[in-house]
C-alpha positions as a printed Julia matrix, in Angstrom:
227×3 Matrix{Float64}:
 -16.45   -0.85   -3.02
 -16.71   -1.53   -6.99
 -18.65   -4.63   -6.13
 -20.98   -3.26   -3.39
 -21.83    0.28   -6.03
 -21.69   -1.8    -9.56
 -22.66   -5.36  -10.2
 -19.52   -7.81   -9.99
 -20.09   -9.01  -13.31
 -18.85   -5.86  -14.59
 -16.01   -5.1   -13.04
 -12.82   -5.37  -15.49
 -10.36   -8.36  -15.32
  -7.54   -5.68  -15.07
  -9.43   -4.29  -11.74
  -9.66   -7.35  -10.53
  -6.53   -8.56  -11.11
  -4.92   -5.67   -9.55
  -6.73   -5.8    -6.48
  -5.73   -9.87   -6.21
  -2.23   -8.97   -6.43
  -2.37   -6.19   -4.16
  -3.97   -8.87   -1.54
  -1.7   -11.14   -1.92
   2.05  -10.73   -0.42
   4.84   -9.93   -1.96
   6.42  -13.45   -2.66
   2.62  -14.63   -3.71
   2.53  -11.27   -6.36
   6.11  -12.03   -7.99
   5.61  -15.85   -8.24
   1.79  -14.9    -9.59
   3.88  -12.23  -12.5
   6.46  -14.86  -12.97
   4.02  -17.38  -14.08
   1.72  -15.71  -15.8
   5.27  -14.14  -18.07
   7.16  -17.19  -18.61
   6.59  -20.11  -20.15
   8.3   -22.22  -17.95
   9.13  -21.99  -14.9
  12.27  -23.65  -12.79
  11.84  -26.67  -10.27
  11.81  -23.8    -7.55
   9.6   -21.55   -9.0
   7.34  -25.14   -9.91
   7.01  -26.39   -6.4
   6.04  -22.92   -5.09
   3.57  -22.93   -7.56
   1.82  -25.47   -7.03
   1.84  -25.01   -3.59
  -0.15  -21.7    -4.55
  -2.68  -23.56   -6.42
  -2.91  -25.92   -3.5
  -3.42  -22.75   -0.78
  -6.7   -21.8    -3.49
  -7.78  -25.28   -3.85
  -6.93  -26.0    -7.39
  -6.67  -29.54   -8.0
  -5.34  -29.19  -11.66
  -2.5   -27.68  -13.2
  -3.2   -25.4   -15.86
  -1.41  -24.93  -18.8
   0.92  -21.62  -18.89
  -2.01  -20.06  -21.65
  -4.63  -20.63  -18.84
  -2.52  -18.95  -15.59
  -4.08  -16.17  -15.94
  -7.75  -17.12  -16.36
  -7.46  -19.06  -12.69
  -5.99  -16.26  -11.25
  -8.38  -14.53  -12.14
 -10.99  -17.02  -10.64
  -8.9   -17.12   -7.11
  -9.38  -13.77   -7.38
 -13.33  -13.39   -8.02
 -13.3   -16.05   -5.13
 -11.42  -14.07   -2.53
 -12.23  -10.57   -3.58
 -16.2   -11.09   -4.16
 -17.52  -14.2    -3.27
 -16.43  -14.47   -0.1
 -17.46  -11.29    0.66
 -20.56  -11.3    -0.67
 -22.63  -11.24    2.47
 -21.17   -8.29    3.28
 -21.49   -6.72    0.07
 -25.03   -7.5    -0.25
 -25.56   -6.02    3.39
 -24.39   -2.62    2.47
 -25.16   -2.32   -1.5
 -28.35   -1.06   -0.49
 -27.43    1.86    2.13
 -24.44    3.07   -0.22
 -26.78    3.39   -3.08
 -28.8     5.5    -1.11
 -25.87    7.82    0.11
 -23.14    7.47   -2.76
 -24.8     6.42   -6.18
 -25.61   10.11   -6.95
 -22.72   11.91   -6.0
 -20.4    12.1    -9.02
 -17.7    10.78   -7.75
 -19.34    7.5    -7.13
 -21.58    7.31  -10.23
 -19.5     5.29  -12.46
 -16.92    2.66  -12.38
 -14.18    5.66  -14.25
 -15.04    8.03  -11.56
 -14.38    5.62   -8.52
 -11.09    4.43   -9.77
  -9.96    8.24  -10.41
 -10.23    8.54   -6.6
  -8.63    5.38   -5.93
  -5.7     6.44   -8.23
  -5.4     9.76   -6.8
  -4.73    8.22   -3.41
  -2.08    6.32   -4.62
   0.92    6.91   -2.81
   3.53    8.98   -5.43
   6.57   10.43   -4.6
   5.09   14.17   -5.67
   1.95   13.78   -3.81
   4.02   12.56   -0.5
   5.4    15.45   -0.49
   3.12   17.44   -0.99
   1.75   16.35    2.51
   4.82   17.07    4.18
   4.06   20.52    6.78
   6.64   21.7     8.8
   7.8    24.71   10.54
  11.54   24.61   11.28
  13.24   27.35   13.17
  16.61   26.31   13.11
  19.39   25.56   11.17
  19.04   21.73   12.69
  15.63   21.56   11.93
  15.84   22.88    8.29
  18.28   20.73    7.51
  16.99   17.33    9.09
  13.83   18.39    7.07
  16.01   18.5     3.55
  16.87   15.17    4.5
  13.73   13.52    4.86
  12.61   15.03    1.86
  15.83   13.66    0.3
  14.84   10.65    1.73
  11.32   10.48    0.41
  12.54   10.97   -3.18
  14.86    8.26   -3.36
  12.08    5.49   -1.88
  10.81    2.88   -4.32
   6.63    2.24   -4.83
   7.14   -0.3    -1.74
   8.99    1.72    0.88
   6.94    4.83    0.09
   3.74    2.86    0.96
   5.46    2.12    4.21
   6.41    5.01    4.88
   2.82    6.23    3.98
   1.93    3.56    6.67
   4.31    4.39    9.09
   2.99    7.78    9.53
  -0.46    7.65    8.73
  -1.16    3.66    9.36
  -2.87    3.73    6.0
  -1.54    2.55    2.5
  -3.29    4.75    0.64
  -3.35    8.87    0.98
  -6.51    9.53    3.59
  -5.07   12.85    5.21
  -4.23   16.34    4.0
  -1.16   17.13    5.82
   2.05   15.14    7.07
   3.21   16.92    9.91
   6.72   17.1    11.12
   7.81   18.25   14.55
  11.45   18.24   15.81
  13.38   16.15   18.58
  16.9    16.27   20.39
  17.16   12.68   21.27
  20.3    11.55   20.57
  22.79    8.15   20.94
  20.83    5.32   21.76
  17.44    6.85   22.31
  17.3     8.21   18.78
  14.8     7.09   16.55
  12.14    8.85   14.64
   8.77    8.54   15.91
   5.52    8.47   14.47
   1.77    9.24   15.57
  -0.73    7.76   13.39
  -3.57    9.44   14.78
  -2.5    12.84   14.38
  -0.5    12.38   11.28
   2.89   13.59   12.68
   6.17   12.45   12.16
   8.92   13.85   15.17
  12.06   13.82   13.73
  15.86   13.84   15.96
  17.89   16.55   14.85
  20.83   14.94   15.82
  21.99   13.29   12.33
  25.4    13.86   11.0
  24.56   12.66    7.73
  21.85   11.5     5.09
  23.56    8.27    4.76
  22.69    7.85    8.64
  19.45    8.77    8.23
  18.77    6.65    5.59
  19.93    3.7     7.21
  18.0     4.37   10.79
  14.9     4.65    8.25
  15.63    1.79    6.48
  15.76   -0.23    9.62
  12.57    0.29   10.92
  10.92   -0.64    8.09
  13.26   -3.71    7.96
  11.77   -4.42   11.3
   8.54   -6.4    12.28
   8.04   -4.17   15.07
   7.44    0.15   14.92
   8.34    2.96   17.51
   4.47    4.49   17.07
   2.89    6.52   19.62
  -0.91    6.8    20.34
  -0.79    9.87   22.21
């Protein structure tokens, strides 16, 4: 988006350093932090990084002062020129549409929107609806919200995902709606299209909660309807 509204050139290194490590996974990000921090890095941590410069296609090995400055080239790379057909492709149109809205006119406005959808424990919550009309209900709800406090940046975007199948905040309302399944057959269950969470009221604690929670997003597959 920054590249398709503003030239490349000017986007800052921070910017584009942030998006590269929100690209990459997990184990790619904390080896990326590790080496850019420390001066030197264990026979471990060496192997896997030069297996990352191999993945980019660096054929050096750059001295701990210059980590950062090829990052920041894999990033360019991945993040810009690779897409640059398709930036070029739609620079035009979203000029015509976006460029004069305020929101889109500068660089400080567009990441104010991208911040704002950042997935924080307040504005979660905020999205959370619900009308409970039982005891049950009321209280399963305390615990999800219990829940949602306790969750680190990671699990929150998850959970973000889980109901909404986006990473970043894109709908006004979380919506919670109440089962009975119980035993076996309970789970939580989520519909991404709608934006609606259907908790079991059939928890005995938050501790089991919790962990039936923590499971599915331990898991590589999720109980999501379409319907």
């Amino acid at each position: 988006m920054f590249s398709t509204l503003f030239e490349s050139e000017k986007i800052p290194d921070e910017l584009l350093m942030e998006s590269f490590l929100g690209y990459v996974s997990k184990d790619e990000r904390e080896l990326i932090n590790t080496a850019i921090k420390d001066d030197d890095l264990n026979d471990s941590q060496e192997k896997e990084w030069l297996d990352f410069l191999e993945r980019f296609d660096c054929r050096t090995i750059p001295k701990k002062e210059d980590r950062q400055t090829i990052i920041l080239e894999f990033a360019h790379k991945e993040m810009v020129q690779i897409a640059q057909f398709i930036i070029d492709s739609w620079r035009k149109p979203f000029k015509e549409n976006l460029a004069n809205r305020d929101a889109f006119s500068s660089m400080e406005s567009l990441e104010e929107i991208y911040q704002n959808a950042r997935p924080r424990v307040k504005r979660v919550l905020k999205l959370i609806r619900s009308e409970p009309t039982s005891n049950s209900q009321r209280a399963v709800l305390s615990v999800l919200k219990r829940y949602i406090r306790g969750l680190d940046d990671e699990k929150l975007t998850m959970f973000l995902r889980y109901c909404t199948a986006s990473t970043m905040i894109c709908v006004e309302s979380i919506k919670v709606v109440f089962t009975d399944l119980d035993g076996a057959a309970r789970r939580p269950i989520a519909h991404t299209c709608g934006s609606v969470l259907k908790l079991p009221t059939t928890y005995q604690s938050f501790p089991q909660f919790r962990q039936e929670m923590n499971n599915i997003f331990s898991s590589q597959y999720w109980d999501i309807d379409i319907a």
